[in-house]
Tab-separated table of C-alpha atoms in Angstrom:
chain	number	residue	atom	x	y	z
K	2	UNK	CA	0.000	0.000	0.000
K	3	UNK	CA	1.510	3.614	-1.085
K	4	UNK	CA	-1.576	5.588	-1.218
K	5	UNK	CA	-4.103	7.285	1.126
K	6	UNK	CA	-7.180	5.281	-0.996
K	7	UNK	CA	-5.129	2.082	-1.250
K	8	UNK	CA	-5.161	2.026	2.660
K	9	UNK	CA	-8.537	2.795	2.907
K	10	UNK	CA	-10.077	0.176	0.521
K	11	UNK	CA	-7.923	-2.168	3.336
K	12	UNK	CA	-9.182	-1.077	6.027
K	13	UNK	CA	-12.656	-0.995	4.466
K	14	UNK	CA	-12.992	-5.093	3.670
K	15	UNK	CA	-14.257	-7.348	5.715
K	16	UNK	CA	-14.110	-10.587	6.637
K	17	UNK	CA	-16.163	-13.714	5.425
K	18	UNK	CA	-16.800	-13.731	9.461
K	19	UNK	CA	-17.837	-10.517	9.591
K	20	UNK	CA	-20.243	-10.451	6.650
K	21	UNK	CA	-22.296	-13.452	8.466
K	22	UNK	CA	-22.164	-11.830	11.611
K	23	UNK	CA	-23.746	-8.551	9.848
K	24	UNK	CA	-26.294	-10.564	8.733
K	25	UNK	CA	-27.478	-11.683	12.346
K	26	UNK	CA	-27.642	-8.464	14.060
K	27	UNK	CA	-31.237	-6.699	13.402
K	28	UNK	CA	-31.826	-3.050	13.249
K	29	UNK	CA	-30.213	0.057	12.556
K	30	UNK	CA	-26.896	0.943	14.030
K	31	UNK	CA	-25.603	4.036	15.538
K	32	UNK	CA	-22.047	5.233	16.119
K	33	UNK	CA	-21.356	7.917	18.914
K	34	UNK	CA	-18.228	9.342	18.170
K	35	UNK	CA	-17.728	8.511	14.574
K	36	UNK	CA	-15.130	11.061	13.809
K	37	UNK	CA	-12.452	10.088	15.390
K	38	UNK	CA	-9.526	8.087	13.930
K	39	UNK	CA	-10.944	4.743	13.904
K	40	UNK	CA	-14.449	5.866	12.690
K	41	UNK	CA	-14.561	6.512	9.731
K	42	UNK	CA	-12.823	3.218	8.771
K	43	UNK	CA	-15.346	1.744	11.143
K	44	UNK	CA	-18.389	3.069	9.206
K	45	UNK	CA	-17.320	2.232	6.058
K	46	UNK	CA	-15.961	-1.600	6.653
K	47	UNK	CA	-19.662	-1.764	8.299
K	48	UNK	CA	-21.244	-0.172	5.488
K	49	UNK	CA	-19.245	-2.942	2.968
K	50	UNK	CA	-19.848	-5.579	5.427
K	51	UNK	CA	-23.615	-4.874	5.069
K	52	UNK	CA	-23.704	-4.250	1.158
K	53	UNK	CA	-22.278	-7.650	0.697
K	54	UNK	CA	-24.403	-9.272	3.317
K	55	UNK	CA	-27.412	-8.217	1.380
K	56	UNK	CA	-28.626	-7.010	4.616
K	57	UNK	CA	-31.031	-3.737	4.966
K	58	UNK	CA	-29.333	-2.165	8.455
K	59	UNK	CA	-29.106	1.411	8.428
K	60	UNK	CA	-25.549	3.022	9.555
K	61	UNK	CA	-25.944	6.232	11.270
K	62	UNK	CA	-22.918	8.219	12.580
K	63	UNK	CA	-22.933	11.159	15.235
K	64	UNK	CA	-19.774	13.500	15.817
K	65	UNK	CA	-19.396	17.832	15.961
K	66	UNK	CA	-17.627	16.677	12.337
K	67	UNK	CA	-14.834	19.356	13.041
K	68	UNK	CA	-12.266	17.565	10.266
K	69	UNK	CA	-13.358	19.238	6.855
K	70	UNK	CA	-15.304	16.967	4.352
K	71	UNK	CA	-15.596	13.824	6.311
K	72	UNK	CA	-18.986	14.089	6.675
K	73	UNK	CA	-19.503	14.659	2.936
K	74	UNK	CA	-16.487	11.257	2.473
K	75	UNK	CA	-18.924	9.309	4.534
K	76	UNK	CA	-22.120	10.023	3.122
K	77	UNK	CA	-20.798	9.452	-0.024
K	78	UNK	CA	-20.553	5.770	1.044
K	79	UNK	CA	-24.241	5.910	2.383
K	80	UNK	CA	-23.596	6.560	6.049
K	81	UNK	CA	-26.358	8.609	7.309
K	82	UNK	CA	-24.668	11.552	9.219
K	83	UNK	CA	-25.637	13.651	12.344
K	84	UNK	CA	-23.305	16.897	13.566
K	85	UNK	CA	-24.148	16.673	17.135
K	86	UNK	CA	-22.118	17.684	20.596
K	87	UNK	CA	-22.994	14.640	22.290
K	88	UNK	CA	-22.319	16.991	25.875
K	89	UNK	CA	-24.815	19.397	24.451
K	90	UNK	CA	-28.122	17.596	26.359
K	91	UNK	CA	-30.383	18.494	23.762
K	92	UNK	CA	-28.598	17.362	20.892
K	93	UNK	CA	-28.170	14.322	22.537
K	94	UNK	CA	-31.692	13.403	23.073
K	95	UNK	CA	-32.282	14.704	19.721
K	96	UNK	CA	-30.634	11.756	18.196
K	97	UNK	CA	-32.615	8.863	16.926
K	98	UNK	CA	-33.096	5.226	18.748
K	99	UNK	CA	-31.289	2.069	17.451
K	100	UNK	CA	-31.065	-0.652	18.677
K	101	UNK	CA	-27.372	-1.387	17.878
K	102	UNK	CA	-24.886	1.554	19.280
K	103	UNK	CA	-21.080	1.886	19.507
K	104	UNK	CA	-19.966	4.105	21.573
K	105	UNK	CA	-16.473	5.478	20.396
K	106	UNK	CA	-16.658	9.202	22.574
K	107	UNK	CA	-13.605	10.126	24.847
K	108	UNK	CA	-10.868	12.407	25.236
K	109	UNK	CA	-7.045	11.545	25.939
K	110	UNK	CA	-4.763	13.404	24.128
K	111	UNK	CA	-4.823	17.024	26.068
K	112	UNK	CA	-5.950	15.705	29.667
K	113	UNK	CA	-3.106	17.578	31.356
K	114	UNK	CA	-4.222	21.043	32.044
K	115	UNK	CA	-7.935	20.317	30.805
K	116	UNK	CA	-8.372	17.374	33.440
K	117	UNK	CA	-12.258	18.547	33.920
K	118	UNK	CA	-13.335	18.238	29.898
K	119	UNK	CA	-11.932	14.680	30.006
K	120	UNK	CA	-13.965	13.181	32.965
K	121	UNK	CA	-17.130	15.378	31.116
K	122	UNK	CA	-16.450	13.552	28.172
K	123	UNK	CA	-14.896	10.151	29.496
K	124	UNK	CA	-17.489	9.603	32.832
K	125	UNK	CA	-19.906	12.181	32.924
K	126	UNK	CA	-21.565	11.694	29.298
K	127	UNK	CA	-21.445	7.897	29.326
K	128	UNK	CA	-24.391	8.148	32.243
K	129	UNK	CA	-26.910	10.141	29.643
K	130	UNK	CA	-25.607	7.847	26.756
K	131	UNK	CA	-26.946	4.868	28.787
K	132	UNK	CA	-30.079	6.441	29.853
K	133	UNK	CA	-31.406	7.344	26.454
K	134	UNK	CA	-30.079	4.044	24.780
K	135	UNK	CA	-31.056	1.663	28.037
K	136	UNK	CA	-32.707	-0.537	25.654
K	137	UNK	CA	-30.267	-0.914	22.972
K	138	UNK	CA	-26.836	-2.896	22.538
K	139	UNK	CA	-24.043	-1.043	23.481
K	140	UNK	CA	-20.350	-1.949	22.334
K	141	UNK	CA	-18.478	0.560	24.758
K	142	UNK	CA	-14.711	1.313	23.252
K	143	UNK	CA	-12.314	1.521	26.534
K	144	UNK	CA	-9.042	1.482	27.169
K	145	UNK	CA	-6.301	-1.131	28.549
K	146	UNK	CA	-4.965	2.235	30.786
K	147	UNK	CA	-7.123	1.373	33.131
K	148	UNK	CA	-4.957	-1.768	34.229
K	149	UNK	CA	-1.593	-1.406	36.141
K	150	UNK	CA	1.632	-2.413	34.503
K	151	UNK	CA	2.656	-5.872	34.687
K	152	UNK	CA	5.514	-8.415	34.415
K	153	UNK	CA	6.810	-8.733	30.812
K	154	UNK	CA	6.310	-12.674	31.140
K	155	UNK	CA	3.174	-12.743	32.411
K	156	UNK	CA	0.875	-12.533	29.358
K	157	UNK	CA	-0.267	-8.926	30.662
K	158	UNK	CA	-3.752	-8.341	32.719
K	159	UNK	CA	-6.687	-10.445	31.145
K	160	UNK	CA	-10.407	-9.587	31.675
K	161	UNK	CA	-10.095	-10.846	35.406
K	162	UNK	CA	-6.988	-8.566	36.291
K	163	UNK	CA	-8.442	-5.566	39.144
K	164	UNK	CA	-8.007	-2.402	37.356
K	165	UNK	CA	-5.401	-0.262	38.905
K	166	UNK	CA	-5.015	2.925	36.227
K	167	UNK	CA	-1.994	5.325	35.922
K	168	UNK	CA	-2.904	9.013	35.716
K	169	UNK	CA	-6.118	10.972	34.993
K	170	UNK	CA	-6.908	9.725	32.096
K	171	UNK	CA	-6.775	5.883	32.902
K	172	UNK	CA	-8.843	7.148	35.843
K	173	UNK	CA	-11.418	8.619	33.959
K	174	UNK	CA	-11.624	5.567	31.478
K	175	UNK	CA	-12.439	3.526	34.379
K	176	UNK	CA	-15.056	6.499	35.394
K	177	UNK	CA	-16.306	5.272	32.162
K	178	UNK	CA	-16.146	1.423	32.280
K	179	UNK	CA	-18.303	2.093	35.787
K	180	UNK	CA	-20.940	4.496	34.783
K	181	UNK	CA	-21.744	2.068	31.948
K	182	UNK	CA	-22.130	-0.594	34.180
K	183	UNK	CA	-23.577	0.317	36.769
K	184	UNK	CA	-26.616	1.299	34.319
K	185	UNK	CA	-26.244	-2.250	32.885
K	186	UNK	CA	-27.124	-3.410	35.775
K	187	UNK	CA	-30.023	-0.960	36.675
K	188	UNK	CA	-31.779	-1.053	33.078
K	189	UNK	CA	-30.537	-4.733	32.184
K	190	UNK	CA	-28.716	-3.334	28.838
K	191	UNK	CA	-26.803	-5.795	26.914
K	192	UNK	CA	-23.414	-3.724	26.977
K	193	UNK	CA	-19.691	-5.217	25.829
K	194	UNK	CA	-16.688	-2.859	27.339
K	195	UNK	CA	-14.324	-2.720	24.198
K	196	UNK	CA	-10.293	-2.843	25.972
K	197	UNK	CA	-8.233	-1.957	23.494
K	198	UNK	CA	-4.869	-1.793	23.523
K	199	UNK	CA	-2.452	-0.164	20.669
K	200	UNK	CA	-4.832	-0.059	17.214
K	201	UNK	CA	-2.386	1.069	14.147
K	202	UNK	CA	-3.000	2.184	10.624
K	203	UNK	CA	-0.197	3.038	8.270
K	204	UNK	CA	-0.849	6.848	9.226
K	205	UNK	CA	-0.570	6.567	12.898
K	206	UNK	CA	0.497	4.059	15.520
K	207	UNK	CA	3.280	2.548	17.569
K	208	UNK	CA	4.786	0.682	14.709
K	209	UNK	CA	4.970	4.173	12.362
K	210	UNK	CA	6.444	5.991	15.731
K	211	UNK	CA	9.345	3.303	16.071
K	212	UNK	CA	9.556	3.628	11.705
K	213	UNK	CA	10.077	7.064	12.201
K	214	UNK	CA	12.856	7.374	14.475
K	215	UNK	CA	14.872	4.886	12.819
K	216	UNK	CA	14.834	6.642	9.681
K	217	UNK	CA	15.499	10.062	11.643
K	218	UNK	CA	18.388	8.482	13.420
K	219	UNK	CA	16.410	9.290	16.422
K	220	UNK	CA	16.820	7.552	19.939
K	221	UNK	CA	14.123	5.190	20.752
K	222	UNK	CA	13.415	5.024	24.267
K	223	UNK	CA	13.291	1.393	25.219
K	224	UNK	CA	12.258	2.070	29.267
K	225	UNK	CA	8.873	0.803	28.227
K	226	UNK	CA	10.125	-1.605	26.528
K	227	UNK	CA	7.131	-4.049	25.213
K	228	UNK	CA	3.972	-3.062	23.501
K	229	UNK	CA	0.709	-4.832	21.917
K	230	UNK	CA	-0.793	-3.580	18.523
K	231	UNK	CA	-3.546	-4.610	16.535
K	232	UNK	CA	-4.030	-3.618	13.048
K	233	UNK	CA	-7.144	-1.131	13.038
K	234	UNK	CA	-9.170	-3.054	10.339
K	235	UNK	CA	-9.045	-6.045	12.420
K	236	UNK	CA	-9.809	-3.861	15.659
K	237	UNK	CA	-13.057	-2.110	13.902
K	238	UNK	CA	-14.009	-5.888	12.771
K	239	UNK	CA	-14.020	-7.044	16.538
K	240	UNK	CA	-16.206	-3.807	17.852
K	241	UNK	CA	-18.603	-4.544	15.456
K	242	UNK	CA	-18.649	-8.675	15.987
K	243	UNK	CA	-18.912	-7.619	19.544
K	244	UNK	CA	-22.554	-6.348	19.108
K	245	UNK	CA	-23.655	-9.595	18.954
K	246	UNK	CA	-21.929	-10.980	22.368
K	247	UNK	CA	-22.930	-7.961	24.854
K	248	UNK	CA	-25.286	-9.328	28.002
K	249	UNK	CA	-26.028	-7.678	30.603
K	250	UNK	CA	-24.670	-7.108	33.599
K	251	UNK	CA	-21.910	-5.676	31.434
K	252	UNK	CA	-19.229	-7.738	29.399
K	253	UNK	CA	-15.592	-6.497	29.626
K	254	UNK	CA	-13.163	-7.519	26.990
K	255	UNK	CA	-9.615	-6.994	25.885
K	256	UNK	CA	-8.913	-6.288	22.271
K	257	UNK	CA	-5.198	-6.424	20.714
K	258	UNK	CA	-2.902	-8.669	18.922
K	259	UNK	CA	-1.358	-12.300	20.411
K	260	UNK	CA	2.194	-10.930	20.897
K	261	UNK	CA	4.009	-8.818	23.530
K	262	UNK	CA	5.676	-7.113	20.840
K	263	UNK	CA	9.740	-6.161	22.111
K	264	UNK	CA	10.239	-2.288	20.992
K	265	UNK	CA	14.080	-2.994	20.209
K	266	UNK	CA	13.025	-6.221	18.356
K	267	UNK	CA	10.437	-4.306	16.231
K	268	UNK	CA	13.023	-1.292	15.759
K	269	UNK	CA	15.427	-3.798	14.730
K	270	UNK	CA	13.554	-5.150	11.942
K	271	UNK	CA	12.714	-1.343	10.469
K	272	UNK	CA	16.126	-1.444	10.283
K	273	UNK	CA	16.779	-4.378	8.430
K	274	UNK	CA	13.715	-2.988	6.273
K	275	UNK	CA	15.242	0.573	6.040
K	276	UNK	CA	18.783	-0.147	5.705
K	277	UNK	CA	19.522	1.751	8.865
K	278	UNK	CA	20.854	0.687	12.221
K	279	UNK	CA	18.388	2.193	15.046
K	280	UNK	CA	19.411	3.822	17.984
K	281	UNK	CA	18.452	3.019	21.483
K	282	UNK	CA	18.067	4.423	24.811
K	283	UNK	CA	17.575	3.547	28.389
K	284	UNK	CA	16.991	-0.185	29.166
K	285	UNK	CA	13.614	-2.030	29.499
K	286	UNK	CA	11.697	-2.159	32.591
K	287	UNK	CA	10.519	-5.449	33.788
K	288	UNK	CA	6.567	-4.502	33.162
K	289	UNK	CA	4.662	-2.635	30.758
K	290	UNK	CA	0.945	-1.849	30.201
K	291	UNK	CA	0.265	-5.226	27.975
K	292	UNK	CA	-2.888	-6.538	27.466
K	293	UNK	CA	-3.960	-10.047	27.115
K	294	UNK	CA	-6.772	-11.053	24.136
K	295	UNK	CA	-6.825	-14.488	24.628
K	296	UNK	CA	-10.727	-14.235	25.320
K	297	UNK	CA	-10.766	-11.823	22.247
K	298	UNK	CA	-8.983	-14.491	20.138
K	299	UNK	CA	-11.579	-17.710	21.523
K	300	UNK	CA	-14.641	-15.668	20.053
K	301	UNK	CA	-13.643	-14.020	16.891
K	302	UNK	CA	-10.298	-16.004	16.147
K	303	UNK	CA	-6.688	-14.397	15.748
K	304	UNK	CA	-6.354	-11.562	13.712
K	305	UNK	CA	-6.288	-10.975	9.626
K	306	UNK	CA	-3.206	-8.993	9.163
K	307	UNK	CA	0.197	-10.487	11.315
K	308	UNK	CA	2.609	-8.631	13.062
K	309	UNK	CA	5.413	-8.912	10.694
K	310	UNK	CA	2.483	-7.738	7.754
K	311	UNK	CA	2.080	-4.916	9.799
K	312	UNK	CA	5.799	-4.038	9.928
K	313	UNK	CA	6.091	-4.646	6.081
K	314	UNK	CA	3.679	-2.373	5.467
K	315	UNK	CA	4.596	0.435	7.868
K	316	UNK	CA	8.554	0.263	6.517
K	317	UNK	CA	7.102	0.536	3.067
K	318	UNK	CA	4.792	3.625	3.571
K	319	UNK	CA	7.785	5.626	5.776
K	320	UNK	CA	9.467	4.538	2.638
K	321	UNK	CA	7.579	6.765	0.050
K	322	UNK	CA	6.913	9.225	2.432
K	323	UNK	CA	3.078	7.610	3.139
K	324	UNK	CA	0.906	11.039	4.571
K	325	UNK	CA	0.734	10.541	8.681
K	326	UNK	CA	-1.967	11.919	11.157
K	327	UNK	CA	0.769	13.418	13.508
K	328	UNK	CA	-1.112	12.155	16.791
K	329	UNK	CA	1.382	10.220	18.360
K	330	UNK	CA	-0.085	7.277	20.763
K	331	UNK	CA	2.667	8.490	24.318
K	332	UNK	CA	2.631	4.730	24.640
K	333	UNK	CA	6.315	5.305	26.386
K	334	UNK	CA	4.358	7.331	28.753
K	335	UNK	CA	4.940	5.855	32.260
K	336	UNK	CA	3.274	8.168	34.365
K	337	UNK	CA	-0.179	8.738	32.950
K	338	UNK	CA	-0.154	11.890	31.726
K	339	UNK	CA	-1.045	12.685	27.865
């Protein structure tokens, strides 16, 4: 892949899985939070998924739409669209029912020094979200911040691991995970609490952050020194497979690749890819925020696209100078704060 549309037709095809899974769940389905950098792609691998199902769901997507024209990109692919402030109470009820809704709304990036907007957005608006959709499905995205760092060797926390979040924003996430619950419990709403850990495209991600600096000749920090990554086609596939496993009280599941991916290891192989020797920094700690998808993997099966696919394709975009998003992911962050 070497182009902007070439990546998106990937990211956009799904699965022979996913197609018969489209075809179970009934009714229209509504994404809160569609513009953000796995929405789009979302919507429109659900929109193909549906298309080729021969199925009749309507796709409905809800976001203030502040990036120019991707409202217009996804109509285009017959996404119905909504510009709506989901904080904004009126707008909020204003929105129509479905009875399918991922919920992709949250702030990280910018916590420090705007600590108050993040809880609004990350624990506050998650309690009207479940009012008004107490009857619906709800696949709630999440975050593996809200578990503590553990052992390299261990596998990382799985599903049954008692959060422990670093910093405000893991903190809020958790406000989140709780609020959503809690009204699981009170309303009996079939919810699933979407963990994910590390999703990459070839614009953004871990793996293009590590690319990067070995082609800059830049140090790569190795104190956190092990990572997991999913590629973000297979990560939208999962969210929207996950509609039809939510129960209520709440589900919680992690979502990320099989490997504890080694930083220097995956720096090391840029290099062989880029003809350029990385350079390192610090040494690794003995734990890392790693998530374990071995639940993930028993109900949807491993991943499409491998780790080393994902490498290939990441060396070849820094390569011809592939366009990038410029939000790094601060997964060397230590201390919580983004």
């Amino acid at each position: 892949m070497k182009s902007i549309e070439e990546l998106e037709a990937k990211l956009a095809e799904p699965s022979e899985a996913l197609i018969r899974d489209i075809a179970a769940i009934e009714g229209d389905i509504l994404l809160l939070g569609v513009g953000g950098k796995m929405g789009p792609s979302l919507a429109k691998l659900l929109m193909n998924a549906i298309k080729q199902a021969g199925a009749s769901n309507r796709v409905i997507g809800a976001s203030r739409f502040s990036e120019k024209g991707l409202r217009e990109q996804l109509e285009a692919e017959g996404i119905e669209t909504i510009a709506c402030d989901l904080l904004n109470e009126e707008q909020l009820q204003s929105l129509p029912d479905a009875p399918n809704v991922i919920y992709m709304a949250g702030n990280k990036f910018g916590t420090t020094g705007n600590e108050s907007f993040t809880w609004a957005m990350n624990a506050y608006l998650p309690g009207r979200v479940a009012e008004k959709y107490r009857n619906s499905r709800i696949v709630v995205f999440s975050s593996g911040n809200v578990y503590p760092f553990t052992p390299v060797g261990s596998g990382g926390a799985d599903e049954t691991t008692p959060p422990s979040p670093v910093g405000e924003y893991g903190q809020s996430c958790l406000g989140r995970e709780r609020v959503f619950e809690h009204f699981s419990k009170v309303h009996s709403t079939k919810m699933l609490i979407y963990r994910l850990n590390y999703a990459i495209d070839l614009r953004y991600g871990v793996l293009l952050e590590i690319a990067k600096s070995v082609q800059g000749g830049k140090p790569i920090d190795l104190t956190m020194g092990h990572a997991n990554i999913i590629w973000q086609g297979d990560a939208n596939e999962i969210a929207i497979r996950s509609l039809l496993v939510c129960e209520a009280p709440a589900r919680f599941l992690n979502v990320t690749g099989p490997e504890t991916m080694s930083i220097r290891w995956a720096a090391e192989k840029f290099g062989e890819r880029l003809g350029i020797e990385p350079v390192f920094t610090g040494t690794e700690s003995d734990n890392a925020l790693l998530n374990n998808s071995t639940k993930c993997h028993q109900l949807f099966g491993y991943p499409r696209v491998s780790l080393l696919q994902m490498i290939d394709w990441v060396a070849e975009w820094v390569e011809v100078g592939g366009a990038t998003l410029n939000k790094p992911t601060h997964f060397q962050e230590r201390k919580g704060k983004f």
